[in-house]
Every structure is written in C-alpha cells, then in structure tokens.
Short mmCIF file of C-alpha atoms in Angstrom, two decimals:
data_model
loop_
_atom_site.label_atom_id
_atom_site.label_comp_id
_atom_site.label_asym_id
_atom_site.label_seq_id
_atom_site.Cartn_x
_atom_site.Cartn_y
_atom_site.Cartn_z
CA UNK A 1 50.45 20.46 17.74
CA UNK A 2 50.06 17.30 15.65
CA UNK A 3 47.11 16.22 17.81
CA UNK A 4 45.43 19.55 17.20
CA UNK A 5 45.96 19.28 13.47
CA UNK A 6 44.60 15.72 13.45
CA UNK A 7 41.55 16.85 15.39
CA UNK A 8 40.99 19.73 12.99
CA UNK A 9 41.37 17.40 10.02
CA UNK A 10 38.76 15.02 11.41
CA UNK A 11 36.39 17.88 12.07
CA UNK A 12 36.75 19.06 8.50
CA UNK A 13 36.11 15.53 7.20
CA UNK A 14 33.00 15.22 9.35
CA UNK A 15 31.79 18.61 8.17
CA UNK A 16 32.40 17.61 4.57
CA UNK A 17 30.46 14.36 5.10
CA UNK A 18 27.56 16.23 6.69
CA UNK A 19 27.49 18.71 3.84
CA UNK A 20 27.54 15.89 1.31
CA UNK A 21 24.77 14.16 3.21
CA UNK A 22 22.65 17.31 3.24
CA UNK A 23 23.23 17.83 -0.47
CA UNK A 24 22.05 14.27 -1.15
CA UNK A 25 19.01 14.80 1.04
CA UNK A 26 18.09 17.96 -0.84
CA UNK A 27 18.52 16.09 -4.12
CA UNK A 28 16.16 13.30 -3.07
CA UNK A 29 13.65 15.75 -1.59
CA UNK A 30 13.57 17.62 -4.86
CA UNK A 31 13.33 14.50 -7.00
CA UNK A 32 10.60 12.68 -5.02
CA UNK A 33 8.49 15.83 -5.17
CA UNK A 34 8.75 15.76 -8.96
CA UNK A 35 8.38 11.96 -9.28
CA UNK A 36 6.34 10.69 -6.30
CA UNK A 37 5.73 7.27 -7.91
CA UNK A 38 9.40 6.52 -8.59
CA UNK A 39 10.26 3.73 -6.14
CA UNK A 40 13.97 3.89 -7.02
CA UNK A 41 14.11 7.45 -5.71
CA UNK A 42 12.30 6.57 -2.49
CA UNK A 43 14.51 3.54 -1.90
CA UNK A 44 17.59 5.65 -2.57
CA UNK A 45 16.41 8.25 -0.06
CA UNK A 46 15.70 5.59 2.57
CA UNK A 47 19.06 3.94 1.98
CA UNK A 48 20.74 7.31 2.46
CA UNK A 49 19.03 7.78 5.83
CA UNK A 50 19.91 4.27 6.93
CA UNK A 51 23.56 4.80 6.01
CA UNK A 52 23.71 7.98 8.08
CA UNK A 53 21.75 6.94 11.14
CA UNK A 54 24.07 8.56 13.65
CA UNK A 55 24.22 11.85 11.76
CA UNK A 56 20.45 11.93 11.47
CA UNK A 57 20.06 11.36 15.18
CA UNK A 58 22.37 14.26 15.98
CA UNK A 59 20.73 16.72 13.61
CA UNK A 60 17.05 15.95 14.14
CA UNK A 61 16.64 17.69 17.51
CA UNK A 62 15.96 14.56 19.52
CA UNK A 63 14.22 12.52 16.82
CA UNK A 64 15.86 9.16 16.34
CA UNK A 65 16.76 7.83 12.92
CA UNK A 66 13.80 5.44 12.88
CA UNK A 67 11.38 8.34 13.06
CA UNK A 68 12.99 9.98 10.04
CA UNK A 69 13.00 6.74 8.08
CA UNK A 70 9.35 6.16 8.95
CA UNK A 71 8.46 9.65 7.82
CA UNK A 72 9.96 8.97 4.40
CA UNK A 73 8.25 5.58 4.12
CA UNK A 74 4.91 7.14 5.08
CA UNK A 75 5.31 9.82 2.45
CA UNK A 76 6.21 7.16 -0.13
CA UNK A 77 3.18 4.92 0.47
CA UNK A 78 0.85 7.92 0.61
CA UNK A 79 1.21 8.09 -3.19
CA UNK A 80 -1.33 5.39 -4.05
CA UNK A 81 -1.35 4.66 -7.80
CA UNK A 82 -4.46 4.85 -9.91
CA UNK A 83 -6.18 1.72 -11.14
CA UNK A 84 -5.02 -0.05 -14.27
CA UNK A 85 -1.30 0.64 -13.99
CA UNK A 86 0.39 -2.60 -12.95
CA UNK A 87 3.89 -1.14 -13.19
CA UNK A 88 3.14 1.60 -10.67
CA UNK A 89 1.33 -0.84 -8.40
CA UNK A 90 4.28 -3.21 -8.49
CA UNK A 91 6.56 -0.37 -7.39
CA UNK A 92 4.09 0.70 -4.72
CA UNK A 93 3.87 -2.82 -3.29
CA UNK A 94 7.66 -3.06 -3.15
CA UNK A 95 7.70 0.07 -0.99
CA UNK A 96 4.95 -1.26 1.28
CA UNK A 97 6.65 -4.62 1.70
CA UNK A 98 10.00 -2.97 2.39
CA UNK A 99 8.37 -0.74 5.00
CA UNK A 100 6.64 -3.69 6.70
CA UNK A 101 9.85 -5.73 6.74
CA UNK A 102 11.74 -2.76 8.15
CA UNK A 103 9.25 -2.43 11.02
CA UNK A 104 9.23 -6.16 11.72
CA UNK A 105 12.95 -6.94 11.48
CA UNK A 106 14.84 -3.68 12.02
CA UNK A 107 12.56 -1.72 14.32
CA UNK A 108 11.12 -4.86 15.97
CA UNK A 109 7.68 -3.29 15.99
CA UNK A 110 5.12 -5.90 14.90
CA UNK A 111 2.16 -3.58 15.46
CA UNK A 112 3.53 -1.02 13.03
CA UNK A 113 4.33 -3.76 10.54
CA UNK A 114 0.76 -5.03 10.81
CA UNK A 115 -0.58 -1.53 10.15
CA UNK A 116 1.52 -1.28 7.00
CA UNK A 117 0.12 -4.57 5.67
CA UNK A 118 -3.40 -3.47 6.62
CA UNK A 119 -2.88 -0.18 4.77
CA UNK A 120 -1.71 -2.03 1.67
CA UNK A 121 -4.40 -4.74 1.61
CA UNK A 122 -7.17 -2.15 1.78
CA UNK A 123 -5.81 -0.30 -1.24
CA UNK A 124 -4.43 -2.94 -3.58
CA UNK A 125 -6.69 -3.84 -6.55
CA UNK A 126 -8.56 -7.15 -6.30
CA UNK A 127 -6.59 -8.77 -9.07
CA UNK A 128 -4.73 -12.09 -9.13
CA UNK A 129 -1.59 -10.16 -10.17
CA UNK A 130 -1.43 -8.87 -6.59
CA UNK A 131 -2.17 -12.12 -4.75
CA UNK A 132 1.35 -12.21 -3.35
CA UNK A 133 0.81 -9.33 -0.92
CA UNK A 134 -2.03 -11.25 0.74
CA UNK A 135 0.26 -14.24 1.21
CA UNK A 136 3.00 -12.07 2.69
CA UNK A 137 0.56 -10.52 5.14
CA UNK A 138 -0.69 -13.98 6.16
CA UNK A 139 2.87 -15.27 6.61
CA UNK A 140 3.62 -12.26 8.78
CA UNK A 141 0.71 -13.18 11.07
CA UNK A 142 1.95 -16.77 11.22
CA UNK A 143 5.37 -15.51 12.32
CA UNK A 144 3.57 -13.58 15.05
CA UNK A 145 1.85 -16.86 16.06
CA UNK A 146 -1.48 -15.32 15.11
CA UNK A 147 -3.12 -18.13 13.13
CA UNK A 148 -6.59 -16.61 13.35
CA UNK A 149 -5.24 -13.40 11.88
CA UNK A 150 -3.64 -15.34 9.01
CA UNK A 151 -6.89 -17.20 8.38
CA UNK A 152 -8.87 -13.99 8.34
CA UNK A 153 -6.52 -12.53 5.73
CA UNK A 154 -6.66 -15.63 3.52
CA UNK A 155 -10.45 -15.98 3.88
CA UNK A 156 -10.83 -12.40 2.72
CA UNK A 157 -8.33 -12.92 -0.08
CA UNK A 158 -10.01 -15.93 -1.69
CA UNK A 159 -13.28 -13.98 -1.72
CA UNK A 160 -11.81 -10.78 -3.16
CA UNK A 161 -8.98 -12.00 -5.39
CA UNK A 162 -10.68 -14.18 -7.99
CA UNK A 163 -9.04 -16.38 -10.58
CA UNK A 164 -5.92 -17.51 -8.72
CA UNK A 165 -5.00 -20.92 -7.35
CA UNK A 166 -1.99 -19.63 -5.44
CA UNK A 167 -3.95 -18.39 -2.44
CA UNK A 168 -6.05 -21.53 -2.28
CA UNK A 169 -3.02 -23.82 -2.48
CA UNK A 170 -1.11 -21.97 0.23
CA UNK A 171 -4.12 -21.81 2.51
CA UNK A 172 -4.83 -25.51 2.11
CA UNK A 173 -1.18 -26.38 2.66
CA UNK A 174 -1.10 -24.35 5.87
CA UNK A 175 -4.16 -26.09 7.29
CA UNK A 176 -2.91 -29.51 6.18
CA UNK A 177 0.37 -28.95 8.00
CA UNK A 178 -1.66 -28.12 11.10
CA UNK A 179 -3.74 -31.28 10.63
CA UNK A 180 -7.02 -29.38 10.20
CA UNK A 181 -8.89 -31.62 7.76
CA UNK A 182 -12.27 -29.99 8.35
CA UNK A 183 -10.84 -26.54 7.71
CA UNK A 184 -9.31 -27.76 4.44
CA UNK A 185 -12.66 -29.16 3.40
CA UNK A 186 -14.44 -25.91 4.23
CA UNK A 187 -11.91 -23.90 2.22
CA UNK A 188 -12.53 -26.08 -0.84
CA UNK A 189 -16.30 -25.71 -0.36
CA UNK A 190 -15.99 -21.94 -0.03
CA UNK A 191 -14.01 -21.79 -3.27
CA UNK A 192 -16.67 -23.89 -5.02
CA UNK A 193 -19.38 -21.55 -3.76
CA UNK A 194 -17.47 -18.61 -5.20
CA UNK A 195 -16.91 -20.26 -8.61
CA UNK A 196 -19.22 -23.28 -8.99
CA UNK A 197 -18.97 -23.09 -12.79
CA UNK A 198 -15.35 -24.24 -12.64
CA UNK A 199 -15.49 -28.03 -12.68
CA UNK A 200 -11.87 -28.34 -11.50
CA UNK A 201 -12.79 -26.85 -8.13
CA UNK A 202 -15.19 -29.76 -7.66
CA UNK A 203 -12.55 -32.24 -8.82
CA UNK A 204 -10.03 -30.92 -6.32
CA UNK A 205 -12.49 -31.37 -3.46
CA UNK A 206 -13.30 -34.92 -4.62
CA UNK A 207 -9.60 -35.82 -4.78
CA UNK A 208 -9.09 -34.29 -1.36
CA UNK A 209 -11.87 -36.43 0.12
CA UNK A 210 -10.54 -39.59 -1.50
CA UNK A 211 -7.00 -38.86 -0.35
CA UNK A 212 -8.06 -38.74 3.31
CA UNK A 213 -8.41 -42.52 3.22
CA UNK A 214 -4.74 -42.92 2.34
CA UNK A 215 -3.06 -40.29 4.50
CA UNK A 216 0.14 -41.70 5.91
CA UNK A 217 0.09 -44.67 3.50
CA UNK A 218 -2.36 -47.31 2.35
CA UNK A 219 -2.00 -49.33 5.55
CA UNK A 220 -2.65 -46.43 7.93
CA UNK A 221 -6.46 -46.47 7.57
CA UNK A 222 -8.97 -49.29 7.92
CA UNK A 223 -10.98 -50.50 4.97
CA UNK A 224 -14.12 -48.93 6.44
CA UNK A 225 -12.37 -45.58 6.74
CA UNK A 226 -11.24 -45.77 3.13
CA UNK A 227 -14.76 -46.69 2.02
CA UNK A 228 -16.12 -43.69 3.86
CA UNK A 229 -13.65 -41.36 2.16
CA UNK A 230 -14.47 -42.84 -1.24
CA UNK A 231 -18.16 -42.27 -0.62
CA UNK A 232 -17.48 -38.63 0.24
CA UNK A 233 -15.56 -38.23 -3.02
CA UNK A 234 -18.41 -39.82 -4.97
CA UNK A 235 -20.92 -37.44 -3.42
CA UNK A 236 -18.84 -34.50 -4.58
CA UNK A 237 -18.88 -35.81 -8.16
CA UNK A 238 -22.63 -36.44 -7.93
CA UNK A 239 -23.35 -32.91 -6.73
CA UNK A 240 -21.08 -31.48 -9.40
CA UNK A 241 -22.72 -33.42 -12.23
CA UNK A 242 -26.17 -32.47 -10.94
CA UNK A 243 -25.13 -28.82 -10.91
CA UNK A 244 -23.79 -28.85 -14.47
CA UNK A 245 -26.75 -30.91 -15.68
CA UNK A 246 -29.06 -28.18 -14.44
CA UNK A 247 -26.96 -25.59 -16.29
CA UNK A 248 -27.06 -27.63 -19.48
CA UNK A 249 -30.82 -27.08 -19.70
CA UNK A 250 -30.14 -23.52 -20.82
CA UNK A 251 -26.67 -23.83 -22.39
CA UNK A 252 -24.74 -26.57 -24.21
CA UNK A 253 -21.40 -25.50 -22.71
CA UNK A 254 -21.70 -27.41 -19.38
CA UNK A 255 -21.74 -30.70 -21.34
CA UNK A 256 -17.95 -30.49 -21.66
CA UNK A 257 -17.65 -30.09 -17.88
CA UNK A 258 -19.91 -33.09 -17.31
CA UNK A 259 -17.72 -35.25 -19.56
CA UNK A 260 -14.60 -34.02 -17.75
CA UNK A 261 -16.11 -34.86 -14.37
CA UNK A 262 -17.11 -38.33 -15.54
CA UNK A 263 -13.65 -39.06 -16.98
CA UNK A 264 -11.88 -37.98 -13.80
CA UNK A 265 -14.37 -39.91 -11.68
CA UNK A 266 -13.81 -43.09 -13.69
CA UNK A 267 -10.03 -42.74 -13.39
CA UNK A 268 -10.38 -42.22 -9.67
CA UNK A 269 -12.58 -45.29 -9.29
CA UNK A 270 -9.95 -47.33 -11.10
CA UNK A 271 -7.30 -46.05 -8.68
CA UNK A 272 -9.31 -47.33 -5.71
CA UNK A 273 -8.53 -50.92 -6.63
CA UNK A 274 -10.98 -53.46 -5.19
CA UNK A 275 -12.91 -50.65 -3.48
CA UNK A 276 -13.53 -48.85 -6.76
CA UNK A 277 -16.32 -49.35 -9.28
CA UNK A 278 -15.69 -47.97 -12.75
CA UNK A 279 -19.15 -49.14 -13.87
CA UNK A 280 -20.79 -46.90 -11.28
CA UNK A 281 -20.69 -43.87 -13.56
CA UNK A 282 -22.12 -45.78 -16.54
CA UNK A 283 -24.97 -47.20 -14.47
CA UNK A 284 -25.91 -43.86 -12.91
CA UNK A 285 -25.49 -41.73 -16.03
CA UNK A 286 -25.98 -44.12 -18.95
CA UNK A 287 -26.84 -41.52 -21.57
CA UNK A 288 -24.12 -39.05 -20.65
CA UNK A 289 -21.52 -41.80 -20.26
CA UNK A 290 -22.37 -43.19 -23.68
CA UNK A 291 -22.18 -39.77 -25.31
CA UNK A 292 -18.85 -39.07 -23.61
CA UNK A 293 -17.14 -42.20 -24.95
#
C-alpha cells in the first residue's frame, strides 16, 4: 500500500513538473512573439529547454532535445536587426555566438557551428564595433585545425572592417607564432594598400622589417642579415615619404605625416647602433628635415 502511494505521489510530482514546464514554454512562446529582439527572453527559453532535456525528448514524438533547442536558436537568429542599432546587434551577436558554441561544445557538430558563424559574418555590419565576431570565427577554425579557413576569414575581415587594429594585431600574432614571416609582411602590405594615408601603417611595417634582424636576440643573426633587414625598413620609409610627398602637392596635410615618418625613422636609425645612420634622413631630405626640426 505504501509503495502504491509513493508511486502515485511521484507521478503527481512529475505531472506537476510537466505542467509547470509547459506553462513556462507557453510564456516564452508568447513573449518572444511580442519581443523577437529580446535576447534575455530567447536565452531564458533555451535555458528552460536545456534544463528539461529528458522531458522534451519524451514529449516531442521522437525529436531529441537538441532538435528543439536548435529550432529555438534558429528562430532567434532569424530576427536580424536593422542597421544603426548597436544595442540590438550586440544582443543578436550574443545569440549567434551562444548558438555556435552550443553546436561546437555541446552537440559536437563543427559543421553546424561553422554554418552559424557563416550566417553571422554575412549579416553583421562592417563596423569596427563588431570586429570581435570575426576573431571568434577565425579562432573556431583554428580549433578545427583549419588554418586556411581562419586566414580566409581574417583576410576578408581586414578588407571589410575598416578602422580597427585588433584584427590586424591578432592576424599578425597568429602568423608570427607559426613562423610565417612572409605572410606577416604581406598582411602589413595589404593593410597599407587599404589605408595608405595612415602613416602609422607604414611605420609598423618598417618596424616589423627591422625587427626581423633581431628575432631571438641580437646575437642570433649575422651582421649581414641585420643589414639586410635594416635596408628593408629604410625602403619602407622611403616609399612612405614618397607617397606623402606626392599627396602634399595638392594638400598641406600630408606634411605632418612626413615629419612623423622622419622622426620615427631617425629614432630607429639611432636604435641600430653602429649599423644605423641618423644623418641619412637629413642627407636624403634636407629641406623637409630642416623644416621638421
């Protein structure tokens, strides 16, 4: 008799839990229909499904809980915000990232995770505020040991997302860790081609070239190797000054960039020690050097 009562009590508790679960589902269904851009509601709905995985599996006529969770995620990211609303886009990206992480880590489905990132990257505005999603997508490809895929994402990003150093820095760091000096150089050159009017892009390439002669310490490269790297750095400065000199024929603004380039170049020459020549700038650009004093 007691066993029967205990069994009945458990059945009533389970029924009560299912009813409560269904009430919560109806609440979220109603609310997300009214507020489709409210990420808190979507996350609450998804959390509810995740907390009741077994119940969902029993009551979905053969559909497993992952299918139901995916359905909700898909409905959530179908509500793409309009342009110009950073708050809504921030919420939207949180949903996309959560979905991708769910597919990668919980469902163990890298192909679905990749499709989520692809969906997001082709809809997010080309603004530096959203540079992070490109980095996350690239890191995902790296975790999948797909370096070419990561490079393709970052190459596209530095062309589309203007005005941010984050993408460039991360991309360079990745290639440096892999020991790909030529790829690093090409990334710097690509960035210069995209924004040649920014003198600091030229300076970064020049410093990169000079640094190659001292990788691993001052005693790790021969004097000839260091001379070669210094020459490469000088050529970058020369090309940069030539570029801004041409611009100065129609506008006085590039003069400031020329002075900046000369100052950085002189400081760099001084840092080269016996291999440097601080008088090189004065001898090659006497008028500009004099005016920049």
